[in-house]
mmCIF file of C-alpha atoms in Angstrom:
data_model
loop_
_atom_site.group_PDB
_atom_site.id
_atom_site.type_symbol
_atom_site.label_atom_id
_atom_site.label_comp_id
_atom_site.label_asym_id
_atom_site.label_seq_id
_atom_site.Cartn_x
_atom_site.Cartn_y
_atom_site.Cartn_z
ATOM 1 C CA UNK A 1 -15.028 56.616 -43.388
ATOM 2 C CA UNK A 2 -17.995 57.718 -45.698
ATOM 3 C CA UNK A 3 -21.129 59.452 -45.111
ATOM 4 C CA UNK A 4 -23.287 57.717 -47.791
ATOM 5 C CA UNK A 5 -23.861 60.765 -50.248
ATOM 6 C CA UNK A 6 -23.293 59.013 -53.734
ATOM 7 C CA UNK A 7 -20.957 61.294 -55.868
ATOM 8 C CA UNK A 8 -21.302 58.659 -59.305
ATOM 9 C CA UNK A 9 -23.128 56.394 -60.886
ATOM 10 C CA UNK A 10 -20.441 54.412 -61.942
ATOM 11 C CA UNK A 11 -20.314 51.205 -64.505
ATOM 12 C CA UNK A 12 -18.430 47.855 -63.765
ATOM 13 C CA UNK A 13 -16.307 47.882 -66.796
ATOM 14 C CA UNK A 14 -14.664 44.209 -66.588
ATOM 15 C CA UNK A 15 -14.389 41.147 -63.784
ATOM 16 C CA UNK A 16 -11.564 38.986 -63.688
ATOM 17 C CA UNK A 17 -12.050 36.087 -61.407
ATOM 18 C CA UNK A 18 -8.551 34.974 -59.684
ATOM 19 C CA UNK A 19 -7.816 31.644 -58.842
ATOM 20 C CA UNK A 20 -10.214 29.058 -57.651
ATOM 21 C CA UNK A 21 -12.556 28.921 -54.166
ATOM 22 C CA UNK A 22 -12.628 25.406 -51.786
ATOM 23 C CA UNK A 23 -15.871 23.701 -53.378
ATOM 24 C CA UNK A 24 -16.337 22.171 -49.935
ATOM 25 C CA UNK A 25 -16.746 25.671 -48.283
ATOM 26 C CA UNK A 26 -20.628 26.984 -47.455
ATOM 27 C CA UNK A 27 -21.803 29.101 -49.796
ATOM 28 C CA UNK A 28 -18.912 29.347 -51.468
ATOM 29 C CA UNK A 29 -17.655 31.643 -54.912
ATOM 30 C CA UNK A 30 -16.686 30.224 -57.759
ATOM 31 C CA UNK A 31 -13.416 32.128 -57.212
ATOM 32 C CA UNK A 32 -10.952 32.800 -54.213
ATOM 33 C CA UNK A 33 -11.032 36.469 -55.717
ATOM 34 C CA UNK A 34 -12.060 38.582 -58.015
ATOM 35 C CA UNK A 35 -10.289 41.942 -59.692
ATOM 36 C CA UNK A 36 -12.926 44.496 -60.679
ATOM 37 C CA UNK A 37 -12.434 47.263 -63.256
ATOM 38 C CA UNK A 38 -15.255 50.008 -62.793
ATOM 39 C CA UNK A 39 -15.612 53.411 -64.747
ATOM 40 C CA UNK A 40 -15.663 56.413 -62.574
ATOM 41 C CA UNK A 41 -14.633 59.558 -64.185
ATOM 42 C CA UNK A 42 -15.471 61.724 -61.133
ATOM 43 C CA UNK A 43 -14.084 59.767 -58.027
ATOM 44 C CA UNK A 44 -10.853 58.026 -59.971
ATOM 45 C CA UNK A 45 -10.204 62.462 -60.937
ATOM 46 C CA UNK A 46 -7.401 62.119 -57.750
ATOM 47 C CA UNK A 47 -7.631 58.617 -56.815
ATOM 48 C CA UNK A 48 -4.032 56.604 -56.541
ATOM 49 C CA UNK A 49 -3.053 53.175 -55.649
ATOM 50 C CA UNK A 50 -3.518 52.605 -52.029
ATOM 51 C CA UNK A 51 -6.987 54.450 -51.939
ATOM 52 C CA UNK A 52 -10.477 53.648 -50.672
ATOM 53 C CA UNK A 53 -13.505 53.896 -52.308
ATOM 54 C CA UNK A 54 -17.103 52.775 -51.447
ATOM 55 C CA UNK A 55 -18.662 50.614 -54.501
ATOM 56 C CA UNK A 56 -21.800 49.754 -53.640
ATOM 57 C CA UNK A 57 -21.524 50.447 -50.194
ATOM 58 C CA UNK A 58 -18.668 48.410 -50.000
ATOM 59 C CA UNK A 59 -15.353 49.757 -49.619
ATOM 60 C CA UNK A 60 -12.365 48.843 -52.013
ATOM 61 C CA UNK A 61 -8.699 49.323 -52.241
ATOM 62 C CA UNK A 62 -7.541 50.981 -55.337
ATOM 63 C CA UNK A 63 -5.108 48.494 -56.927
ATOM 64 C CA UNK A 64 -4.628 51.492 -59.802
ATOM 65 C CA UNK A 65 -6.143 54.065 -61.377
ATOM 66 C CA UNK A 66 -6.025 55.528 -65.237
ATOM 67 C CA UNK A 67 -8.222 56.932 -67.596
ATOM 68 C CA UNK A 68 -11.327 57.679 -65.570
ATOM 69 C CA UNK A 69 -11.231 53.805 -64.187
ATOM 70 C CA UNK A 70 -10.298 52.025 -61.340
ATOM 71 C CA UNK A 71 -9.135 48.471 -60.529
ATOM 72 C CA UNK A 72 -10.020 47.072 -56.714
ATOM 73 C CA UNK A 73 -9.472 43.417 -56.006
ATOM 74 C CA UNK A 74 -12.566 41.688 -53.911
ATOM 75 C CA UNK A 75 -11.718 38.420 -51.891
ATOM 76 C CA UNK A 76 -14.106 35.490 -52.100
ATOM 77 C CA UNK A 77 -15.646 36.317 -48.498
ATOM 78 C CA UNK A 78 -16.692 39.518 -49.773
ATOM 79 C CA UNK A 79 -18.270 38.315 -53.367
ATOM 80 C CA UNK A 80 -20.146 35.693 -50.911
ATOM 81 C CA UNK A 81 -21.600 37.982 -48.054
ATOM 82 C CA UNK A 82 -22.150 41.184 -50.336
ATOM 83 C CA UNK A 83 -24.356 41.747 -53.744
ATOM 84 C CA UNK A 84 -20.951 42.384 -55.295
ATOM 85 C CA UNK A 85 -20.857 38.655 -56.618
ATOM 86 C CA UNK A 86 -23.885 39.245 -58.204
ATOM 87 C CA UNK A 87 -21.935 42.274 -60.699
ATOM 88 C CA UNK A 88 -21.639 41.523 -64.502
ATOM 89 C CA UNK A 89 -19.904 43.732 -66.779
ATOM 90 C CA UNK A 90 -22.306 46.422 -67.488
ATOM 91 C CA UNK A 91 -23.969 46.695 -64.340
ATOM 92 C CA UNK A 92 -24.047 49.878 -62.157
ATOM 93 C CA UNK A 93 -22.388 50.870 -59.055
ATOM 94 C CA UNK A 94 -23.058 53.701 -56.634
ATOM 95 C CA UNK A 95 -19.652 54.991 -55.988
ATOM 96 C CA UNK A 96 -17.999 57.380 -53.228
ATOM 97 C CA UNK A 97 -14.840 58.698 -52.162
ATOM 98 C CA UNK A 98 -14.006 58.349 -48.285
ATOM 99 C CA UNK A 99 -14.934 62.087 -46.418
ATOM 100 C CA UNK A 100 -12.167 64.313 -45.989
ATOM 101 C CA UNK A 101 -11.485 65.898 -42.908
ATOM 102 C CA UNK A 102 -13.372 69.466 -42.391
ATOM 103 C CA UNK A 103 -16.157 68.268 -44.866
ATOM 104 C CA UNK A 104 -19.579 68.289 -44.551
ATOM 105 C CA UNK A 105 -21.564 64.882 -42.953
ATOM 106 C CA UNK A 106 -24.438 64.627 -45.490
ATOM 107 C CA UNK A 107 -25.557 61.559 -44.502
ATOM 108 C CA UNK A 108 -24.436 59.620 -41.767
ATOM 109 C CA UNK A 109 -20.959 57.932 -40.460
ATOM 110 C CA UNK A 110 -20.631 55.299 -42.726
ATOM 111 C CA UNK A 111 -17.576 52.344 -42.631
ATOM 112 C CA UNK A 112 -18.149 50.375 -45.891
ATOM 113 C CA UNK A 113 -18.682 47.659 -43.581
ATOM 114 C CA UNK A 114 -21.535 45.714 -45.102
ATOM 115 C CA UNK A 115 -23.306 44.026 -42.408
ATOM 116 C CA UNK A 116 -25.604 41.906 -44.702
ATOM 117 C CA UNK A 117 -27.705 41.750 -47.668
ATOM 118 C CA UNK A 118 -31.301 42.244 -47.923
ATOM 119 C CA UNK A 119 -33.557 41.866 -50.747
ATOM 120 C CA UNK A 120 -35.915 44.456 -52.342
ATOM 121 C CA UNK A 121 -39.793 43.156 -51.669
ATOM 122 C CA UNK A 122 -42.111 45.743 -53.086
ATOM 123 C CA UNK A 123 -41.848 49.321 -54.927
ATOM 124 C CA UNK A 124 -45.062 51.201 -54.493
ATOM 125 C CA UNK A 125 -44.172 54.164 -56.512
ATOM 126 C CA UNK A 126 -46.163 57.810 -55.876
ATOM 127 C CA UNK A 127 -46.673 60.911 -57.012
ATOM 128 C CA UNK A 128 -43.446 62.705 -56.052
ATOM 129 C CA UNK A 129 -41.356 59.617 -54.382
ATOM 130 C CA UNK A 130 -41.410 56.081 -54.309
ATOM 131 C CA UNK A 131 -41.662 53.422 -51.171
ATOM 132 C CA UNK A 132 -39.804 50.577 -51.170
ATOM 133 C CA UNK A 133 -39.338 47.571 -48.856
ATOM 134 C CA UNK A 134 -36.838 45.727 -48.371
ATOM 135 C CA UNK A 135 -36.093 42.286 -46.376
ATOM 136 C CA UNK A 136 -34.451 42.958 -43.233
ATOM 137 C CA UNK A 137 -31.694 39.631 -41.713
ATOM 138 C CA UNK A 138 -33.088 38.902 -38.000
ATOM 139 C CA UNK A 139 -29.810 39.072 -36.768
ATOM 140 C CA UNK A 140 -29.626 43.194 -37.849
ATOM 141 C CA UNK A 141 -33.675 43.599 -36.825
ATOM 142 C CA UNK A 142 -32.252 45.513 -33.661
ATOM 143 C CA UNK A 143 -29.985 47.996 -34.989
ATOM 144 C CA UNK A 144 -32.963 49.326 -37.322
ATOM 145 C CA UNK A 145 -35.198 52.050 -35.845
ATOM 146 C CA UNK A 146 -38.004 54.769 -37.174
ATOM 147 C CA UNK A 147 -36.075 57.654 -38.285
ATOM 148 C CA UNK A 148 -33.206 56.001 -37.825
ATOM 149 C CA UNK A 149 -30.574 55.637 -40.505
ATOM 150 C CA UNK A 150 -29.053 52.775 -42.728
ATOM 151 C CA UNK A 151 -26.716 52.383 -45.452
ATOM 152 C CA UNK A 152 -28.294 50.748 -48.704
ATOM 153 C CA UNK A 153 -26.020 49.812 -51.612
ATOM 154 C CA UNK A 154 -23.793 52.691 -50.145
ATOM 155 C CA UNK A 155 -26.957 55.378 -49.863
ATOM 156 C CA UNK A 156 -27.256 57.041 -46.578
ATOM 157 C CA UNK A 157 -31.005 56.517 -46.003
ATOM 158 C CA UNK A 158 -33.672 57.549 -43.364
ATOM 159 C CA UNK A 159 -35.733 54.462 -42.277
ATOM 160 C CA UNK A 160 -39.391 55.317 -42.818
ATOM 161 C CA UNK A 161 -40.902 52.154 -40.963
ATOM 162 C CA UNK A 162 -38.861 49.250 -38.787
ATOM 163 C CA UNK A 163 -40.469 45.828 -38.864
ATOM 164 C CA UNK A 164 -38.961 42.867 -37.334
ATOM 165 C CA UNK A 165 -38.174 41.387 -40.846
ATOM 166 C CA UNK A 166 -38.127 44.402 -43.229
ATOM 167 C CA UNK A 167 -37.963 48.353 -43.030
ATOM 168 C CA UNK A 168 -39.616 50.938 -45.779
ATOM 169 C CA UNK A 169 -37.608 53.895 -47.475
ATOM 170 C CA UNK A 170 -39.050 56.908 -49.676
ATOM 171 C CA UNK A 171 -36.445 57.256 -52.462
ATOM 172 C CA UNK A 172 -37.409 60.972 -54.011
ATOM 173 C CA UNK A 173 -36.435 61.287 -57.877
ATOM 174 C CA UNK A 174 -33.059 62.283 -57.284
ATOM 175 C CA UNK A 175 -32.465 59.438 -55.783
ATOM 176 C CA UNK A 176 -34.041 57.226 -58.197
ATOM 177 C CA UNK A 177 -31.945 59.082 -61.043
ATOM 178 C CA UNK A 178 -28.613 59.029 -59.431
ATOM 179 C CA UNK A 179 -28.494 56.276 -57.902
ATOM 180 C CA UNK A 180 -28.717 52.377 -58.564
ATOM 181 C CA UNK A 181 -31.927 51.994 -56.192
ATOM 182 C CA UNK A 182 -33.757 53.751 -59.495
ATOM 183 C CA UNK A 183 -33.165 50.599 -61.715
ATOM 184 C CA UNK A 184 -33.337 47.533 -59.000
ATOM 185 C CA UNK A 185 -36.334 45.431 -59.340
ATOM 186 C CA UNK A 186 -37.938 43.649 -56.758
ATOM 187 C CA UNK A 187 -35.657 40.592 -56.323
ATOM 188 C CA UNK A 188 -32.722 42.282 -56.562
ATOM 189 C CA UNK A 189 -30.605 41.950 -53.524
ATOM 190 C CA UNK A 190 -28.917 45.303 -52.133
ATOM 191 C CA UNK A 191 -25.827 45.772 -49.424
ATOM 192 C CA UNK A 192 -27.176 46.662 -45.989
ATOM 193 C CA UNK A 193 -24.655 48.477 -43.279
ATOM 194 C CA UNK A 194 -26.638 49.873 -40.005
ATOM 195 C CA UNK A 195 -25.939 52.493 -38.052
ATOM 196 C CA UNK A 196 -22.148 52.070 -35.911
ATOM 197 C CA UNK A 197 -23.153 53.756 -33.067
ATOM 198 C CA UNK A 198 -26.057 51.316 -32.473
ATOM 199 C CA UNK A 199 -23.778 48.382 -31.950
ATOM 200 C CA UNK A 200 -21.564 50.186 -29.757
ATOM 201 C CA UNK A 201 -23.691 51.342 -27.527
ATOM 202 C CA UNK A 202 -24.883 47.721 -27.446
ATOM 203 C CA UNK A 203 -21.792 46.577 -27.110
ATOM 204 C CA UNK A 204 -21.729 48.926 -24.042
ATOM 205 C CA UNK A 205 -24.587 47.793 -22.347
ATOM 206 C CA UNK A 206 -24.065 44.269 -22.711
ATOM 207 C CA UNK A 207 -21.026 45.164 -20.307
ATOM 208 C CA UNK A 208 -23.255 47.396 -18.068
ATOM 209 C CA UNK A 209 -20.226 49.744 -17.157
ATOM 210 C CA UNK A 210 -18.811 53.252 -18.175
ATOM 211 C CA UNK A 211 -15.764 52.303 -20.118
ATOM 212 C CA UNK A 212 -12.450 53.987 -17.719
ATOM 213 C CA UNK A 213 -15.050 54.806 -14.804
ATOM 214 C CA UNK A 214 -16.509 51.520 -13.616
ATOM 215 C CA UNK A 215 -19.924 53.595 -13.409
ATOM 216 C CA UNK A 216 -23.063 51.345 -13.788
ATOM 217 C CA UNK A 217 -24.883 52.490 -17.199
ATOM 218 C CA UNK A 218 -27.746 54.199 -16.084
ATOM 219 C CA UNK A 219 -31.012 51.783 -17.130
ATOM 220 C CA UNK A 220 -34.085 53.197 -18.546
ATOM 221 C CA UNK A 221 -36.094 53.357 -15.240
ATOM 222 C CA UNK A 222 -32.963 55.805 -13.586
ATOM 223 C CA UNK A 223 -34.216 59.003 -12.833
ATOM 224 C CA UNK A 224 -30.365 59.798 -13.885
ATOM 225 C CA UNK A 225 -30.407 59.056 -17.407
ATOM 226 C CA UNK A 226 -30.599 61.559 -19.922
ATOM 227 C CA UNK A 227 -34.275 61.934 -21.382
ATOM 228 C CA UNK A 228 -34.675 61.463 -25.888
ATOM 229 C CA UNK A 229 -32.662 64.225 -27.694
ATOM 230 C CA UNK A 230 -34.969 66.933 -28.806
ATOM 231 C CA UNK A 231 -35.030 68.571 -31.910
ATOM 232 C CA UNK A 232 -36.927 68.389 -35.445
ATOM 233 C CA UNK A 233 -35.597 64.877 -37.265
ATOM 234 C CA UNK A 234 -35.074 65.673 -41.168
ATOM 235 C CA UNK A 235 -34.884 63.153 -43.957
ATOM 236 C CA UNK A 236 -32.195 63.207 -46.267
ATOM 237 C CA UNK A 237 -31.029 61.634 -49.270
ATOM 238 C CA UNK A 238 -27.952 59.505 -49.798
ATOM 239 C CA UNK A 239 -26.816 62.032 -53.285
ATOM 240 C CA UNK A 240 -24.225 64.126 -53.726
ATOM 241 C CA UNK A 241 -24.989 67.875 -55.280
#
């Protein structure tokens, strides 16, 4: 589990593509897999064979680990349904370790699940942050709300505006140095996880019972339902310190 505060910029140091994908399948790579070797001084510092970490929002089994690089190996259905096909040697990769237990939740509860990809649309920069848009898949339109949260290339981000086929995020200069969002163009397609608990409480509701109690899920009209959480919302930025 990650919380979507980028500890490194990292660097994809070498792609080896392994073997060779069905040509008749959709869509599909031109290999069955692919190893990756990415630099990473900071997150490889303790990292061991057997190990997670989130590249681009993605998360990856460390095959090993030596001299401030890792190697992770990425099957063909992840290259396909993730920007990670889209990597060439050279290119840059946000990168985080999974939370420990007892450590702090920067961001949000993140799975390195990638849901989809979106594409960036439009970068309106101003004087202290930038807005950008990005395309949203109709089938993950739902699970995006104002002020809500969503994962971006592995940056824990608050949405600024939902539309039914895009959102809007203000990316302060921290972000735009640390991470990759400060070098993607508009084109450039970007890893999109939403927020968990949206589809299970979904996932809930579409069985219209209290999981163990066979209670009816109170519906929005029930004077028994809990009202909106209160409190002041605050924006934060997927970067680590």
């Amino acid at each position: 589990m990650f919380t979507g505060i980028v500890e490194e910029l990292g660097e994809i140091a070498a792609i080896e593509e392994l073997g060779e994908a069905d040509p008749t399948a959709p869509g599909a790579a031109t290999a069955d897999s692919a190893r990756l070797r990415i630099r990473g001084p900071r997150v490889t510092v303790d990292a061991k064979h057997g190990d997670s970490i989130a590249v681009n929002g993605v998360c990856l089994t460390v095959v090993e680990a030596t001299d401030g690089e890792f190697t992770a190996d990425v099957m063909a259905e992840t290259l396909r349904r993730s920007s990670l096909g889209a990597l060439a040697p050279g290119s840059p990769v946000n990168l985080e370790r999974p939370m420990a237990l007892g450590g702090r939740l920067g961001g949000h509860l993140v799975q390195g699940h990638v849901d989809g990809t979106g594409v960036i649309t439009e970068r309106v920069p101003g004087e202290r942050w930038e807005v950008v848009t990005i395309s949203l898949p109709p089938d993950l339109a739902r699970y995006v709300v104002d002020k809500g949260s969503i994962t971006v290339d592995g940056i824990s981000l608050t949405v600024v505006e939902a539309g039914a086929d895009h959102f809007t995020v203000s990316l302060i200069p921290t972000t735009l140095a640390l991470t990759t969002l400060g070098g993607k163009r508009v084109g450039d397609p970007v890893n999109l996880e939403v927020d968990v608990l949206a589809k299970y409480v979904e996932r809930l509701l579409a069985h219209g019972t209290v999981p163990g109690a066979g209670l009816p899920v109170p519906g929005p009209q029930d004077p028994a339902a809990p009202g909106p959480a209160r409190g002041a919302a605050h924006a934060r930025e997927g970067v680590a310190p």
